[in-house]
Coordinates of C-alpha atoms in Angstrom, one line a residue:
Chain A
X1 CA -109.4 -27.9 -30.9
X2 CA -106.9 -25.4 -29.6
X3 CA -108.2 -22.4 -27.7
X4 CA -108.9 -19.2 -29.8
X5 CA -105.7 -17.3 -30.2
X6 CA -104.5 -13.7 -30.9
X7 CA -102.3 -13.1 -33.9
X8 CA -99.3 -12.9 -31.5
X9 CA -100.1 -16.3 -29.9
X10 CA -100.6 -17.9 -33.4
X11 CA -97.2 -16.7 -34.7
X12 CA -95.4 -17.9 -31.5
X13 CA -97.2 -21.2 -31.5
X14 CA -96.2 -21.9 -35.1
X15 CA -92.6 -21.1 -34.4
X16 CA -92.6 -23.2 -31.3
X17 CA -94.0 -26.2 -33.2
X18 CA -97.1 -26.2 -31.0
X19 CA -100.8 -26.3 -31.9
X20 CA -101.6 -23.6 -29.3
X21 CA -100.0 -21.4 -26.7
X22 CA -101.4 -19.3 -23.9
X23 CA -100.1 -16.2 -22.0
X24 CA -97.5 -17.0 -19.4
X25 CA -96.3 -20.2 -21.1
X26 CA -92.6 -20.5 -21.6
X27 CA -91.7 -21.6 -25.1
X28 CA -88.7 -22.2 -27.2
X29 CA -89.1 -20.5 -30.6
X30 CA -87.3 -20.8 -33.9
X31 CA -86.2 -17.4 -35.3
X32 CA -86.5 -16.0 -38.8
X33 CA -84.1 -13.0 -38.4
X34 CA -81.6 -12.0 -35.7
X35 CA -80.5 -8.3 -35.8
X36 CA -77.7 -6.3 -34.1
X37 CA -76.2 -2.8 -34.7
X38 CA -72.8 -1.2 -34.2
X39 CA -73.5 -0.6 -30.5
X40 CA -74.9 -4.0 -29.6
X41 CA -73.1 -6.3 -32.0
X42 CA -69.6 -6.0 -30.4
X43 CA -71.0 -7.5 -27.2
X44 CA -73.1 -10.1 -29.1
X45 CA -70.0 -11.2 -31.1
X46 CA -67.9 -11.5 -27.9
X47 CA -70.7 -13.7 -26.3
X48 CA -71.2 -15.6 -29.6
X49 CA -67.5 -16.7 -29.4
X50 CA -68.0 -17.8 -25.8
X51 CA -70.8 -20.3 -26.9
X52 CA -68.1 -22.3 -28.8
X53 CA -70.0 -21.9 -32.1
X54 CA -67.8 -21.3 -35.1
X55 CA -70.5 -20.4 -37.6
X56 CA -73.8 -18.5 -37.2
X57 CA -76.8 -20.8 -37.6
X58 CA -77.7 -19.3 -40.9
X59 CA -75.7 -16.4 -42.5
X60 CA -78.7 -15.3 -44.5
X61 CA -80.8 -14.8 -41.4
X62 CA -78.5 -12.5 -39.4
X63 CA -78.8 -8.8 -40.1
X64 CA -76.0 -6.4 -39.0
X65 CA -76.5 -2.7 -39.5
X66 CA -74.0 0.0 -38.6
X67 CA -76.3 2.9 -37.9
X68 CA -75.9 4.3 -34.4
X69 CA -72.4 5.9 -34.4
X70 CA -71.9 5.9 -38.2
X71 CA -70.5 7.3 -40.3
X72 CA -67.9 6.6 -37.5
X73 CA -68.0 9.5 -35.1
X74 CA -64.7 8.8 -33.3
X75 CA -62.0 6.2 -33.0
X76 CA -63.8 4.0 -30.4
X77 CA -66.9 3.9 -32.6
X78 CA -64.8 3.1 -35.6
X79 CA -63.4 0.1 -33.7
X80 CA -66.9 -1.1 -32.8
X81 CA -68.0 -0.8 -36.4
X82 CA -64.9 -2.6 -37.6
X83 CA -65.6 -5.5 -35.1
X84 CA -69.0 -5.9 -36.7
X85 CA -67.7 -5.5 -40.3
X86 CA -65.0 -8.1 -39.8
X87 CA -67.5 -10.6 -38.2
X88 CA -69.9 -10.1 -41.1
X89 CA -67.1 -10.8 -43.6
X90 CA -65.8 -13.8 -41.6
X91 CA -69.3 -15.3 -41.3
X92 CA -70.5 -14.4 -44.9
X93 CA -73.4 -12.5 -43.5
X94 CA -75.5 -11.5 -46.5
X95 CA -77.5 -8.8 -44.7
X96 CA -74.6 -6.5 -43.7
X97 CA -75.1 -2.9 -44.9
X98 CA -72.0 -0.8 -45.4
X99 CA -72.1 3.0 -45.3
X100 CA -73.7 4.1 -48.6
X101 CA -76.2 1.2 -48.6
X102 CA -77.0 1.5 -44.9
X103 CA -80.1 3.0 -43.3
X104 CA -81.5 3.2 -39.8
X105 CA -82.1 -0.5 -39.1
X106 CA -85.8 -0.4 -38.4
X107 CA -86.6 1.6 -41.6
X108 CA -84.1 -0.5 -43.6
X109 CA -85.1 -4.1 -42.9
X110 CA -88.8 -3.7 -43.9
X111 CA -87.9 -1.6 -46.9
X112 CA -85.4 -4.2 -48.1
X113 CA -87.8 -7.1 -47.6
X114 CA -85.6 -8.7 -45.0
X115 CA -88.4 -9.0 -42.5
X116 CA -91.8 -10.3 -43.7
X117 CA -95.3 -11.0 -42.3
X118 CA -95.5 -14.0 -39.9
X119 CA -91.8 -13.8 -38.9
X120 CA -90.4 -14.1 -35.4
X121 CA -87.6 -11.6 -35.2
X122 CA -85.3 -10.6 -32.3
X123 CA -83.0 -7.6 -32.5
X124 CA -80.5 -6.3 -30.1
X125 CA -82.2 -2.9 -30.2
X126 CA -85.3 -2.1 -28.3
X127 CA -87.1 -0.6 -31.3
X128 CA -87.1 -4.0 -33.1
X129 CA -90.8 -4.0 -32.3
X130 CA -91.3 -1.8 -35.4
X131 CA -91.7 -4.9 -37.6
X132 CA -95.0 -5.8 -35.9
X133 CA -96.4 -3.3 -38.5
X134 CA -95.9 -6.1 -41.1
X135 CA -97.9 -8.6 -39.1
X136 CA -94.8 -10.2 -37.6
X137 CA -93.7 -10.9 -34.0
X138 CA -90.7 -8.8 -33.3
X139 CA -89.1 -7.8 -30.0
X140 CA -86.0 -6.1 -28.7
X141 CA -83.4 -8.2 -26.7
X142 CA -80.0 -7.6 -25.3
X143 CA -76.7 -8.6 -26.9
X144 CA -76.4 -11.9 -25.2
X145 CA -79.9 -13.0 -26.3
X146 CA -78.9 -12.0 -29.8
X147 CA -75.6 -14.0 -29.5
X148 CA -77.5 -17.1 -28.5
X149 CA -80.0 -16.5 -31.4
X150 CA -77.1 -16.2 -33.9
X151 CA -75.6 -19.4 -32.6
X152 CA -78.7 -21.5 -32.4
X153 CA -81.5 -19.9 -34.4
X154 CA -83.7 -20.2 -31.4
X155 CA -84.7 -18.3 -28.3
X156 CA -87.0 -18.6 -25.3
X157 CA -90.1 -16.4 -24.7
X158 CA -92.8 -16.1 -22.1
X159 CA -95.9 -15.8 -24.2
X160 CA -97.3 -12.3 -23.6
X161 CA -100.9 -11.5 -22.9
X162 CA -102.3 -9.0 -25.5
X163 CA -103.9 -5.6 -25.1
X164 CA -106.2 -4.7 -28.0
X165 CA -106.4 -1.1 -29.2
X166 CA -109.5 -0.6 -31.3
X167 CA -109.2 2.6 -33.1
X168 CA -112.1 4.1 -35.1
X169 CA -112.9 7.6 -36.5
X170 CA -111.1 9.6 -39.1
X171 CA -107.7 11.2 -38.3
X172 CA -107.8 15.0 -38.5
X173 CA -105.6 17.0 -40.8
X174 CA -101.9 16.9 -39.5
X175 CA -102.8 14.2 -37.0
X176 CA -100.7 11.0 -37.6
X177 CA -99.8 7.6 -36.3
X178 CA -97.2 9.4 -34.1
X179 CA -100.0 11.4 -32.4
X180 CA -102.0 8.2 -31.8
X181 CA -99.1 6.3 -30.2
X182 CA -98.0 9.3 -28.0
X183 CA -101.6 9.6 -26.9
X184 CA -101.7 5.9 -26.0
X185 CA -98.5 6.1 -24.1
X186 CA -99.8 9.2 -22.3
X187 CA -102.9 7.3 -21.4
X188 CA -101.4 3.9 -20.2
X189 CA -98.0 5.1 -19.0
X190 CA -94.4 4.0 -19.7
X191 CA -95.1 0.6 -18.1
X192 CA -98.8 0.4 -19.1
X193 CA -98.1 -2.6 -21.4
X194 CA -95.3 -4.1 -19.5
X195 CA -94.5 -7.7 -20.7
X196 CA -97.6 -7.5 -23.0
X197 CA -98.2 -7.4 -26.8
X198 CA -100.0 -4.3 -28.1
X199 CA -102.4 -5.2 -31.0
X200 CA -103.7 -2.3 -33.0
X201 CA -106.9 -2.8 -35.0
X202 CA -109.9 -1.0 -36.3
X203 CA -110.9 1.1 -39.3
X204 CA -108.6 4.0 -38.4
X205 CA -105.6 1.7 -38.4
X206 CA -106.7 0.2 -41.7
X207 CA -106.7 3.7 -43.2
X208 CA -103.1 4.3 -42.3
X209 CA -100.1 3.7 -44.7
X210 CA -97.2 1.4 -43.7
X211 CA -95.0 4.3 -42.6
X212 CA -97.6 5.4 -40.0
X213 CA -98.1 1.8 -38.9
X214 CA -94.4 1.4 -38.4
X215 CA -94.3 4.6 -36.3
X216 CA -97.0 3.1 -34.0
X217 CA -95.4 -0.3 -33.5
X218 CA -92.0 1.3 -33.1
X219 CA -93.1 3.0 -29.9
X220 CA -94.8 0.0 -28.3
X221 CA -91.6 -0.4 -26.2
X222 CA -92.1 3.1 -24.8
X223 CA -95.2 1.7 -23.1
X224 CA -93.2 -1.2 -21.8
X225 CA -94.7 -3.5 -24.4
X226 CA -92.9 -6.7 -25.6
X227 CA -94.2 -6.1 -29.1
X228 CA -96.7 -4.1 -31.2
X229 CA -98.6 -5.8 -34.0
X230 CA -101.0 -4.9 -36.9
X231 CA -102.5 -7.7 -38.9
X232 CA -101.8 -8.0 -42.7
X233 CA -104.2 -6.3 -45.1
X234 CA -104.1 -5.1 -48.7
X235 CA -101.9 -2.1 -47.6
X236 CA -99.4 -4.5 -46.1
X237 CA -99.5 -6.8 -49.1
X238 CA -99.0 -3.9 -51.5
X239 CA -95.9 -2.9 -49.5
X240 CA -94.4 -6.4 -49.1
X241 CA -95.1 -7.8 -52.5
X242 CA -92.4 -5.9 -54.3
X243 CA -89.9 -6.2 -51.5
X244 CA -90.1 -9.6 -49.7
X245 CA -87.1 -11.8 -50.3
X246 CA -88.9 -14.8 -48.8
X247 CA -92.4 -16.2 -48.9
X248 CA -94.5 -15.0 -46.0
X249 CA -97.4 -16.2 -43.9
X250 CA -100.4 -14.2 -42.8
X251 CA -101.9 -14.6 -39.4
X252 CA -105.0 -13.0 -37.8
X253 CA -106.5 -13.0 -34.4
X254 CA -109.5 -15.3 -33.8
X255 CA -112.7 -13.2 -33.2
X256 CA -113.1 -14.8 -29.8
X257 CA -109.4 -14.5 -28.7
X258 CA -108.8 -13.4 -25.1
X259 CA -107.3 -10.1 -24.3
X260 CA -105.9 -8.7 -21.0
X261 CA -107.6 -5.4 -21.9
X262 CA -109.5 -3.9 -24.8
X263 CA -109.1 -0.1 -25.2
X264 CA -111.2 1.9 -27.6
X265 CA -109.9 5.1 -29.1
X266 CA -111.6 7.7 -31.2
X267 CA -109.1 8.9 -33.7
X268 CA -111.3 11.9 -34.7
X269 CA -110.8 13.3 -31.1
X270 CA -107.0 13.2 -31.4
X271 CA -105.0 16.4 -31.8
X272 CA -101.3 16.9 -32.5
X273 CA -99.5 15.7 -29.4
X274 CA -96.1 16.4 -27.8
X275 CA -94.3 14.4 -25.0
X276 CA -92.6 16.8 -22.6
X277 CA -89.4 15.9 -20.7
X278 CA -88.5 13.5 -19.4
X279 CA -90.8 10.6 -20.2
X280 CA -92.7 9.7 -23.4
X281 CA -95.8 9.4 -21.3
X282 CA -95.7 13.1 -20.3
X283 CA -98.0 14.2 -23.1
X284 CA -99.7 17.5 -23.8
X285 CA -101.4 18.9 -26.8
X286 CA -99.1 20.8 -29.2
X287 CA -101.6 23.7 -29.3
X288 CA -101.2 24.2 -25.6
X289 CA -97.4 24.2 -25.7
X290 CA -96.7 27.3 -27.7
X291 CA -94.7 28.8 -24.9
X292 CA -91.9 26.3 -25.4
X293 CA -89.1 27.9 -27.4
X294 CA -86.6 25.5 -29.0
X295 CA -82.9 25.6 -30.2
X296 CA -83.1 22.5 -32.4
X297 CA -85.5 20.4 -34.4
X298 CA -84.7 16.9 -35.6
X299 CA -86.8 15.1 -38.2
X300 CA -85.8 11.5 -38.8
X301 CA -85.0 8.3 -36.8
X302 CA -86.5 4.8 -36.8
X303 CA -89.7 6.3 -35.6
X304 CA -90.3 9.0 -38.2
X305 CA -87.6 9.0 -40.9
X306 CA -89.5 7.3 -43.7
X307 CA -90.7 8.9 -47.0
X308 CA -94.2 9.8 -45.8
X309 CA -92.6 11.6 -42.8
X310 CA -90.4 13.5 -45.2
X311 CA -93.3 14.4 -47.4
X312 CA -95.3 15.8 -44.5
X313 CA -92.3 17.8 -43.3
X314 CA -91.8 19.2 -46.8
X315 CA -95.5 20.1 -47.0
X316 CA -95.1 22.3 -43.9
X317 CA -91.7 23.7 -44.8
X318 CA -92.4 24.5 -48.5
X319 CA -91.7 28.2 -49.1
X320 CA -90.7 28.8 -45.5
X321 CA -87.5 29.0 -43.5
X322 CA -86.4 27.7 -40.2
X323 CA -86.5 30.3 -37.5
X324 CA -83.1 32.0 -37.2
X325 CA -82.6 30.7 -33.7
X326 CA -83.5 27.1 -34.6
X327 CA -81.0 24.5 -36.0
X328 CA -83.1 22.2 -38.3
X329 CA -81.7 18.8 -38.9
X330 CA -83.4 16.4 -41.3
X331 CA -82.2 12.8 -41.6
X332 CA -83.9 10.5 -44.2
X333 CA -83.7 7.1 -42.6
X334 CA -82.4 5.1 -45.6
X335 CA -80.6 5.6 -48.9
X336 CA -83.9 4.8 -50.7
X337 CA -85.7 7.5 -48.7
X338 CA -82.8 9.9 -49.3
X339 CA -82.9 9.4 -53.0
X340 CA -86.7 9.7 -53.1
X341 CA -86.4 13.0 -51.2
X342 CA -84.1 14.3 -54.0
X343 CA -86.3 12.9 -56.8
X344 CA -89.5 14.4 -55.4
X345 CA -87.9 17.8 -54.8
X346 CA -88.2 17.5 -51.0
X347 CA -84.5 18.0 -50.4
X348 CA -84.6 21.3 -52.2
X349 CA -87.5 22.4 -49.9
X350 CA -85.4 21.3 -46.9
X351 CA -82.3 23.2 -48.1
X352 CA -84.4 26.3 -49.0
X353 CA -85.7 26.1 -45.4
X354 CA -82.0 26.2 -44.2
X355 CA -82.1 22.6 -42.9
X356 CA -79.0 20.5 -42.6
X357 CA -79.8 17.3 -44.5
X358 CA -77.8 14.3 -43.5
X359 CA -76.9 10.8 -44.7
X360 CA -78.8 8.1 -42.7
X361 CA -77.8 7.7 -39.0
X362 CA -79.4 7.3 -35.6
X363 CA -76.9 10.0 -34.4
X364 CA -78.9 12.7 -32.6
X365 CA -81.7 10.5 -31.3
X366 CA -79.5 8.9 -28.7
X367 CA -77.2 11.9 -28.2
X368 CA -74.5 10.1 -30.2
X369 CA -73.5 12.7 -32.8
X370 CA -74.9 14.9 -35.6
X371 CA -76.9 17.2 -33.2
X372 CA -75.9 16.8 -29.6
X373 CA -77.5 19.4 -27.2
X374 CA -75.7 21.7 -24.8
X375 CA -76.8 22.3 -21.2
X376 CA -80.1 24.3 -21.1
X377 CA -80.9 23.7 -24.8
X378 CA -84.2 22.3 -26.0
X379 CA -85.1 20.2 -29.0
X380 CA -88.3 19.0 -30.6
X381 CA -87.6 15.7 -32.2
X382 CA -89.6 13.1 -34.2
X383 CA -87.7 10.4 -32.3
X384 CA -88.9 8.1 -29.5
X385 CA -87.3 9.0 -26.2
X386 CA -86.9 12.1 -24.1
X387 CA -85.2 10.7 -21.0
X388 CA -82.7 12.9 -19.0
X389 CA -79.6 13.4 -21.2
X390 CA -81.0 11.4 -24.1
X391 CA -79.9 13.9 -26.7
X392 CA -76.9 15.4 -24.9
X393 CA -76.2 17.2 -21.7
X394 CA -78.3 16.0 -18.7
X395 CA -79.6 19.6 -18.4
X396 CA -80.9 19.6 -22.0
X397 CA -84.5 18.8 -22.9
X398 CA -86.2 16.8 -25.6
X399 CA -89.9 17.1 -26.7
X400 CA -91.3 14.3 -28.9
X401 CA -93.6 15.1 -31.8
X402 CA -94.8 14.2 -35.3
X403 CA -93.0 15.4 -38.4
X404 CA -95.8 18.0 -38.9
X405 CA -95.4 19.5 -35.5
X406 CA -91.6 19.4 -35.7
X407 CA -91.6 21.2 -39.0
X408 CA -94.0 23.8 -37.8
X409 CA -91.9 24.3 -34.7
X410 CA -88.8 24.8 -36.7
X411 CA -90.4 27.7 -38.6
X412 CA -92.1 29.2 -35.6
X413 CA -89.2 28.9 -33.2
X414 CA -91.5 27.5 -30.5
X415 CA -93.8 24.4 -30.4
X416 CA -96.4 25.0 -33.0
X417 CA -99.0 23.3 -35.3
X418 CA -98.9 23.8 -39.0
X419 CA -102.1 26.0 -38.9
X420 CA -100.1 28.5 -36.8
X421 CA -98.0 29.3 -39.8
X422 CA -100.8 30.5 -42.0
Chain B
X1 CA -76.7 -16.7 -3.5
X2 CA -76.5 -14.4 -0.5
X3 CA -75.8 -10.6 -0.5
X4 CA -75.2 -8.1 2.2
X5 CA -74.8 -4.4 1.8
X6 CA -76.1 -0.8 2.1
X7 CA -79.2 0.0 0.2
X8 CA -79.2 3.0 -2.3
X9 CA -82.7 3.9 -3.2
X10 CA -84.1 5.6 -6.3
X11 CA -87.5 6.3 -7.9
X12 CA -89.6 4.7 -10.7
X13 CA -88.9 4.4 -14.4
X14 CA -85.1 4.5 -14.0
X15 CA -84.2 4.3 -17.7
X16 CA -81.1 2.8 -19.4
X17 CA -80.1 6.3 -20.6
X18 CA -79.4 7.4 -17.0
X19 CA -78.0 4.0 -16.0
X20 CA -75.4 4.4 -18.8
X21 CA -75.7 7.4 -21.1
X22 CA -75.4 6.7 -24.8
X23 CA -72.4 9.0 -25.0
X24 CA -70.4 6.2 -23.4
X25 CA -71.7 3.4 -25.7
X26 CA -68.7 3.7 -28.0
X27 CA -67.1 1.1 -25.7
X28 CA -68.3 -2.1 -24.1
X29 CA -65.4 -2.4 -21.6
X30 CA -67.1 -3.1 -18.2
X31 CA -64.7 -1.0 -16.1
X32 CA -65.1 2.0 -18.4
X33 CA -68.9 1.7 -18.3
X34 CA -68.8 1.4 -14.5
X35 CA -67.2 4.8 -14.1
X36 CA -70.3 6.5 -15.6
X37 CA -73.0 4.3 -14.0
X38 CA -76.1 6.4 -13.1
X39 CA -74.2 9.7 -13.5
X40 CA -77.0 11.7 -15.1
X41 CA -79.3 10.8 -12.2
X42 CA -76.8 10.9 -9.3
X43 CA -73.3 12.1 -10.0
X44 CA -72.2 10.7 -6.6
X45 CA -73.4 7.2 -7.3
X46 CA -70.1 5.6 -8.3
X47 CA -68.3 7.1 -5.3
X48 CA -71.1 6.1 -2.9
X49 CA -71.2 2.4 -3.9
X50 CA -69.1 0.0 -1.9
X51 CA -68.6 -3.4 -3.3
X52 CA -71.6 -5.6 -2.6
X53 CA -74.1 -2.7 -2.0
X54 CA -77.7 -3.0 -3.0
X55 CA -79.6 -0.9 -5.5
X56 CA -83.3 -0.4 -4.7
X57 CA -85.9 1.2 -7.0
X58 CA -89.6 1.6 -7.6
X59 CA -91.5 0.4 -10.7
X60 CA -90.2 -0.3 -14.2
X61 CA -86.5 -0.3 -13.5
X62 CA -84.3 -0.4 -16.6
X63 CA -86.9 0.9 -19.1
X64 CA -85.8 2.1 -22.5
X65 CA -83.1 0.8 -24.7
X66 CA -81.9 -2.8 -25.0
X67 CA -78.3 -1.9 -24.2
X68 CA -76.7 -4.7 -22.2
X69 CA -74.2 -2.1 -21.2
X70 CA -76.7 -1.1 -18.5
X71 CA -76.6 -4.3 -16.3
X72 CA -72.9 -4.6 -17.1
X73 CA -72.3 -1.1 -15.8
X74 CA -74.3 -1.7 -12.6
X75 CA -72.6 -5.0 -11.9
X76 CA -69.1 -3.6 -12.6
X77 CA -69.8 -0.6 -10.4
X78 CA -70.0 -3.1 -7.5
X79 CA -73.7 -3.5 -7.0
X80 CA -74.5 -7.1 -5.9
X81 CA -78.2 -7.2 -6.5
X82 CA -81.0 -4.9 -7.7
X83 CA -84.4 -4.9 -5.9
X84 CA -87.3 -3.2 -7.6
X85 CA -91.1 -3.3 -7.6
X86 CA -90.9 -4.3 -11.3
X87 CA -88.4 -4.4 -14.1
X88 CA -88.7 -3.4 -17.7
X89 CA -88.7 -6.7 -19.7
X90 CA -85.6 -6.3 -21.8
X91 CA -83.6 -5.3 -18.7
X92 CA -85.0 -8.3 -16.9
X93 CA -83.7 -10.7 -19.6
X94 CA -80.4 -8.9 -19.9
X95 CA -79.8 -9.0 -16.1
X96 CA -80.4 -12.8 -16.1
X97 CA -78.3 -13.3 -19.2
X98 CA -75.3 -11.3 -17.9
X99 CA -75.5 -12.6 -14.3
X100 CA -76.7 -9.5 -12.5
X101 CA -79.0 -10.8 -9.7
X102 CA -82.4 -9.0 -9.6
X103 CA -85.4 -9.4 -7.3
X104 CA -88.9 -8.2 -7.7
X105 CA -90.4 -7.3 -4.3
X106 CA -92.8 -4.4 -3.9
X107 CA -92.9 -4.9 -0.1
X108 CA -89.1 -4.8 0.2
X109 CA -89.0 -1.5 -1.8
X110 CA -91.7 -0.1 0.4
X111 CA -89.9 -1.1 3.6
X112 CA -86.3 -0.2 2.7
X113 CA -85.0 3.4 3.0
X114 CA -81.9 4.8 1.6
X115 CA -78.9 3.8 3.7
X116 CA -80.5 0.8 5.3
X117 CA -78.4 -2.4 5.9
X118 CA -79.9 -5.2 3.9
X119 CA -79.3 -9.0 3.6
X120 CA -80.6 -10.9 0.6
X121 CA -81.0 -14.7 0.2
X122 CA -81.8 -15.0 -3.5
X123 CA -82.4 -18.8 -3.3
X124 CA -84.8 -18.6 -0.5
X125 CA -86.4 -15.4 -1.9
X126 CA -86.0 -13.5 1.3
X127 CA -84.8 -9.9 1.9
X128 CA -83.9 -8.9 5.5
X129 CA -83.8 -5.2 6.5
X130 CA -81.2 -5.5 9.3
X131 CA -81.6 -1.8 10.2
X132 CA -85.4 -2.1 10.8
X133 CA -85.6 -5.8 11.7
X134 CA -88.0 -6.6 8.9
X135 CA -88.2 -9.5 6.5
X136 CA -89.8 -9.3 3.0
X137 CA -90.6 -11.9 0.4
X138 CA -89.5 -11.7 -3.3
X139 CA -91.0 -13.2 -6.4
X140 CA -89.2 -16.4 -7.1
X141 CA -87.8 -16.9 -10.6
X142 CA -89.7 -19.2 -12.9
X143 CA -87.9 -22.6 -12.9
X144 CA -86.8 -22.1 -16.5
X145 CA -85.1 -18.9 -15.7
X146 CA -83.6 -20.3 -12.5
X147 CA -82.0 -23.0 -14.7
X148 CA -80.2 -20.3 -16.8
X149 CA -79.0 -18.6 -13.6
X150 CA -77.8 -21.9 -12.1
X151 CA -75.8 -22.8 -15.3
X152 CA -74.1 -19.4 -15.0
X153 CA -75.9 -17.4 -17.6
X154 CA -77.4 -17.9 -21.0
X155 CA -74.2 -18.6 -22.9
X156 CA -73.3 -21.4 -20.5
X157 CA -76.8 -22.7 -20.7
X158 CA -76.7 -23.0 -24.5
X159 CA -73.2 -24.3 -24.9
X160 CA -74.4 -27.9 -24.9
X161 CA -76.9 -27.1 -27.6
X162 CA -74.2 -25.5 -29.7
X163 CA -71.7 -28.3 -29.4
X164 CA -74.3 -30.9 -30.5
X165 CA -75.2 -29.0 -33.7

């Protein structure tokens, strides 16, 4: 009889061909999907060539998404995107997404059914942990790990211990998954889950839709986590059924599985939360931050650029205008989200609020393009990192928040909660 | 592997955005990346580093993005080894895979001050502070990881597997 296991241990054991695994064990795992983007793929491709492999292990299991500096922001970026495009064509990669079909990778792959429950996924992007929301094991790696994965369909892992977050209580109005994960990072710190898997459970998690769940797992890396994961339930099934391009497998933690820590959280006590510069763990309540005036608000990214995020932003912005000193940039994360925004009338609300609405791109989140900050400027963003220089000049500042707080801030001109606008 | 150089000491949570800002990620040329290494944290870094010098930092070095440009920039800037109390996990893997030696040693980080002369024996897992006459122990790599390093990085380590496919 194998020892009781967590969901993470079960997925890893199954992909390592083992009956059981335990934290600390080094294993060799088969991979279901290997991902890279226009920043990380050029190095991965160079390293892939060095392995001596001529073909990727499976052209249907490699996903290449040009999203960081696209539509190409300059000549060097264009060359990087071209390197990836040429490789995709040479290798017959079926999951390559050209401009016009493209989306921000971690919104795109779940939406297109490329990643499914029970998968083991590595991606040369730290926010690959997003797919844990589907009940998969997904983790960020560097380009060389991605290259080795593309060549062999395997990688090595040290089995992580798990931290269980048991969340109960009803979320208040305008309180979202983003507020929960910012609260958690504020509580345990940016290395509070270092090398560990973060498992989110409890009735409050069950009550959340997939978009909120993806926001939560997306930011596991900001606590140092190897992965974030939420077990499959009816909400997951309803999301995956119409999308999955492969059959999937559901795993769940044994009731007596061992955890490094169990942390209980009361969702009803949470309030809209903001991370101050220059660490995601530097959290304060939005209602205590009204003295922070801002120059720019960005709503989008792999963290909060999905349809539910757009709907919340529109709820707040409806009939209102951005403050005349605030540049409001809204970026639906995929073409599907973009189209839904138009169909549901959200785009009109955004345009009426004087927002710039952009085609999908990671652009401003990493200070790449489409909203770079000057020295001394401040932004509130629904993104995931607020390190020094993250969104532009090293003397600029980024405050992280939910779409509701970001939209309210855009209208008020300073950090605000939606109730402030009434 | 043995290293000898001057220590340059920094704080905790040194993230990949300050190691190599994203505005330079439109290239992966090591020499280009090296020019901007750590510039948002310490604009003097690149001019201070002499070939073989040692980077010392507190907890969670390399947190943030998965960009392999970060260890590549550090290595190309001339740093021989990074000693920290702990490393963020993606950076840890990337350093091993790209051949940037790293060592986890809280006691060495406590004992070493900026500007100290330091000698490192990575195989023995010892760090000697020549300036202060102290010796510290580092965490040895797990054997599995050591094997990757000994083969010269991950790509070399998997070549055999690829050729037999």
